[in-house]
């Protein structure tokens, strides 16, 4: 099963040196155990663009659909045998990056 694990944050600060070391170690563990598919950071939501071309509307807005108090800043795509294993990996991810995370199964 594949899962999207999104990192939630409330500041535009980058990870500290210690957080980066912990994330690197977590990524190594994910790779060693065949859980790692992909991971990346995201630009802050001020750079978001919402595009709606349903019914040929051609609407382009320089804004995010997300709340401004919290936003997604990074993400992982993981492989796990089931929801329980994905939740366990999510707990480790939250600890390693020192942020809240949101877990969703990829259908």
mmCIF file of N, CA, C and O in Angstrom, residues 1 3 33-35 78-92 103:
data_model
loop_
_atom_site.group_PDB
_atom_site.id
_atom_site.type_symbol
_atom_site.label_atom_id
_atom_site.label_comp_id
_atom_site.label_asym_id
_atom_site.label_seq_id
_atom_site.Cartn_x
_atom_site.Cartn_y
_atom_site.Cartn_z
ATOM 1 N N UNK A 1 0.849 -1.181 0.000
ATOM 2 C CA UNK A 1 0.000 0.000 0.000
ATOM 3 C C UNK A 1 0.892 1.241 0.000
ATOM 4 O O UNK A 1 1.932 1.260 0.641
ATOM 5 N N UNK A 3 1.247 5.436 0.681
ATOM 6 C CA UNK A 3 0.698 6.482 1.538
ATOM 7 C C UNK A 3 1.393 7.807 1.270
ATOM 8 O O UNK A 3 2.588 7.850 0.986
ATOM 9 N N UNK A 33 14.554 -0.252 4.587
ATOM 10 C CA UNK A 33 13.427 -1.157 4.811
ATOM 11 C C UNK A 33 12.391 -1.116 3.682
ATOM 12 O O UNK A 33 11.257 -1.579 3.856
ATOM 13 N N UNK A 34 12.792 -0.548 2.550
ATOM 14 C CA UNK A 34 11.937 -0.489 1.347
ATOM 15 C C UNK A 34 10.600 0.235 1.563
ATOM 16 O O UNK A 34 9.594 -0.122 0.962
ATOM 17 N N UNK A 35 10.604 1.245 2.419
ATOM 18 C CA UNK A 35 9.408 2.064 2.632
ATOM 19 C C UNK A 35 9.453 3.361 1.821
ATOM 20 O O UNK A 35 8.425 3.950 1.531
ATOM 21 N N UNK A 78 5.280 6.913 0.832
ATOM 22 C CA UNK A 78 5.812 5.721 1.493
ATOM 23 C C UNK A 78 5.101 4.459 1.043
ATOM 24 O O UNK A 78 3.928 4.499 0.652
ATOM 25 N N UNK A 79 5.796 3.363 1.173
ATOM 26 C CA UNK A 79 5.227 2.026 0.969
ATOM 27 C C UNK A 79 5.126 1.381 2.352
ATOM 28 O O UNK A 79 6.081 1.403 3.128
ATOM 29 N N UNK A 80 3.952 0.849 2.663
ATOM 30 C CA UNK A 80 3.742 0.150 3.936
ATOM 31 C C UNK A 80 2.812 -1.026 3.685
ATOM 32 O O UNK A 80 1.985 -0.983 2.768
ATOM 33 N N UNK A 81 2.950 -2.064 4.508
ATOM 34 C CA UNK A 81 2.115 -3.250 4.278
ATOM 35 C C UNK A 81 0.652 -3.020 4.625
ATOM 36 O O UNK A 81 -0.238 -3.658 4.074
ATOM 37 N N UNK A 82 0.397 -2.063 5.567
ATOM 38 C CA UNK A 82 -0.974 -1.777 5.972
ATOM 39 C C UNK A 82 -1.035 -0.436 6.701
ATOM 40 O O UNK A 82 -0.011 0.219 6.915
ATOM 41 N N UNK A 83 -2.238 -0.043 7.077
ATOM 42 C CA UNK A 83 -2.455 1.235 7.771
ATOM 43 C C UNK A 83 -1.683 1.303 9.089
ATOM 44 O O UNK A 83 -1.105 2.324 9.422
ATOM 45 N N UNK A 84 -1.656 0.206 9.804
ATOM 46 C CA UNK A 84 -0.964 0.181 11.098
ATOM 47 C C UNK A 84 0.530 0.474 10.927
ATOM 48 O O UNK A 84 1.098 1.266 11.677
ATOM 49 N N UNK A 85 1.149 -0.145 9.943
ATOM 50 C CA UNK A 85 2.567 0.122 9.705
ATOM 51 C C UNK A 85 2.776 1.562 9.246
ATOM 52 O O UNK A 85 3.731 2.226 9.670
ATOM 53 N N UNK A 86 1.884 2.074 8.415
ATOM 54 C CA UNK A 86 1.982 3.465 7.958
ATOM 55 C C UNK A 86 1.864 4.441 9.134
ATOM 56 O O UNK A 86 2.574 5.441 9.191
ATOM 57 N N UNK A 87 0.987 4.140 10.070
ATOM 58 C CA UNK A 87 0.845 4.999 11.251
ATOM 59 C C UNK A 87 2.115 4.963 12.103
ATOM 60 O O UNK A 87 2.548 5.991 12.621
ATOM 61 N N UNK A 88 2.722 3.790 12.232
ATOM 62 C CA UNK A 88 3.971 3.679 12.990
ATOM 63 C C UNK A 88 5.075 4.498 12.320
ATOM 64 O O UNK A 88 5.832 5.207 12.998
ATOM 65 N N UNK A 89 5.158 4.430 11.007
ATOM 66 C CA UNK A 89 6.139 5.233 10.275
ATOM 67 C C UNK A 89 5.850 6.719 10.426
ATOM 68 O O UNK A 89 6.769 7.539 10.536
ATOM 69 N N UNK A 90 4.579 7.079 10.472
ATOM 70 C CA UNK A 90 4.185 8.481 10.642
ATOM 71 C C UNK A 90 4.599 9.017 12.003
ATOM 72 O O UNK A 90 5.022 10.175 12.118
ATOM 73 N N UNK A 91 4.479 8.196 13.023
ATOM 74 C CA UNK A 91 4.934 8.601 14.356
ATOM 75 C C UNK A 91 6.435 8.877 14.338
ATOM 76 O O UNK A 91 6.910 9.866 14.914
ATOM 77 N N UNK A 92 7.194 8.014 13.670
ATOM 78 C CA UNK A 92 8.643 8.224 13.558
ATOM 79 C C UNK A 92 8.951 9.479 12.747
ATOM 80 O O UNK A 92 9.870 10.234 13.087
ATOM 81 N N UNK A 103 -1.405 11.714 7.482
ATOM 82 C CA UNK A 103 -1.251 10.489 6.720
ATOM 83 C C UNK A 103 -2.510 10.217 5.898
ATOM 84 O O UNK A 103 -3.615 10.307 6.415
#
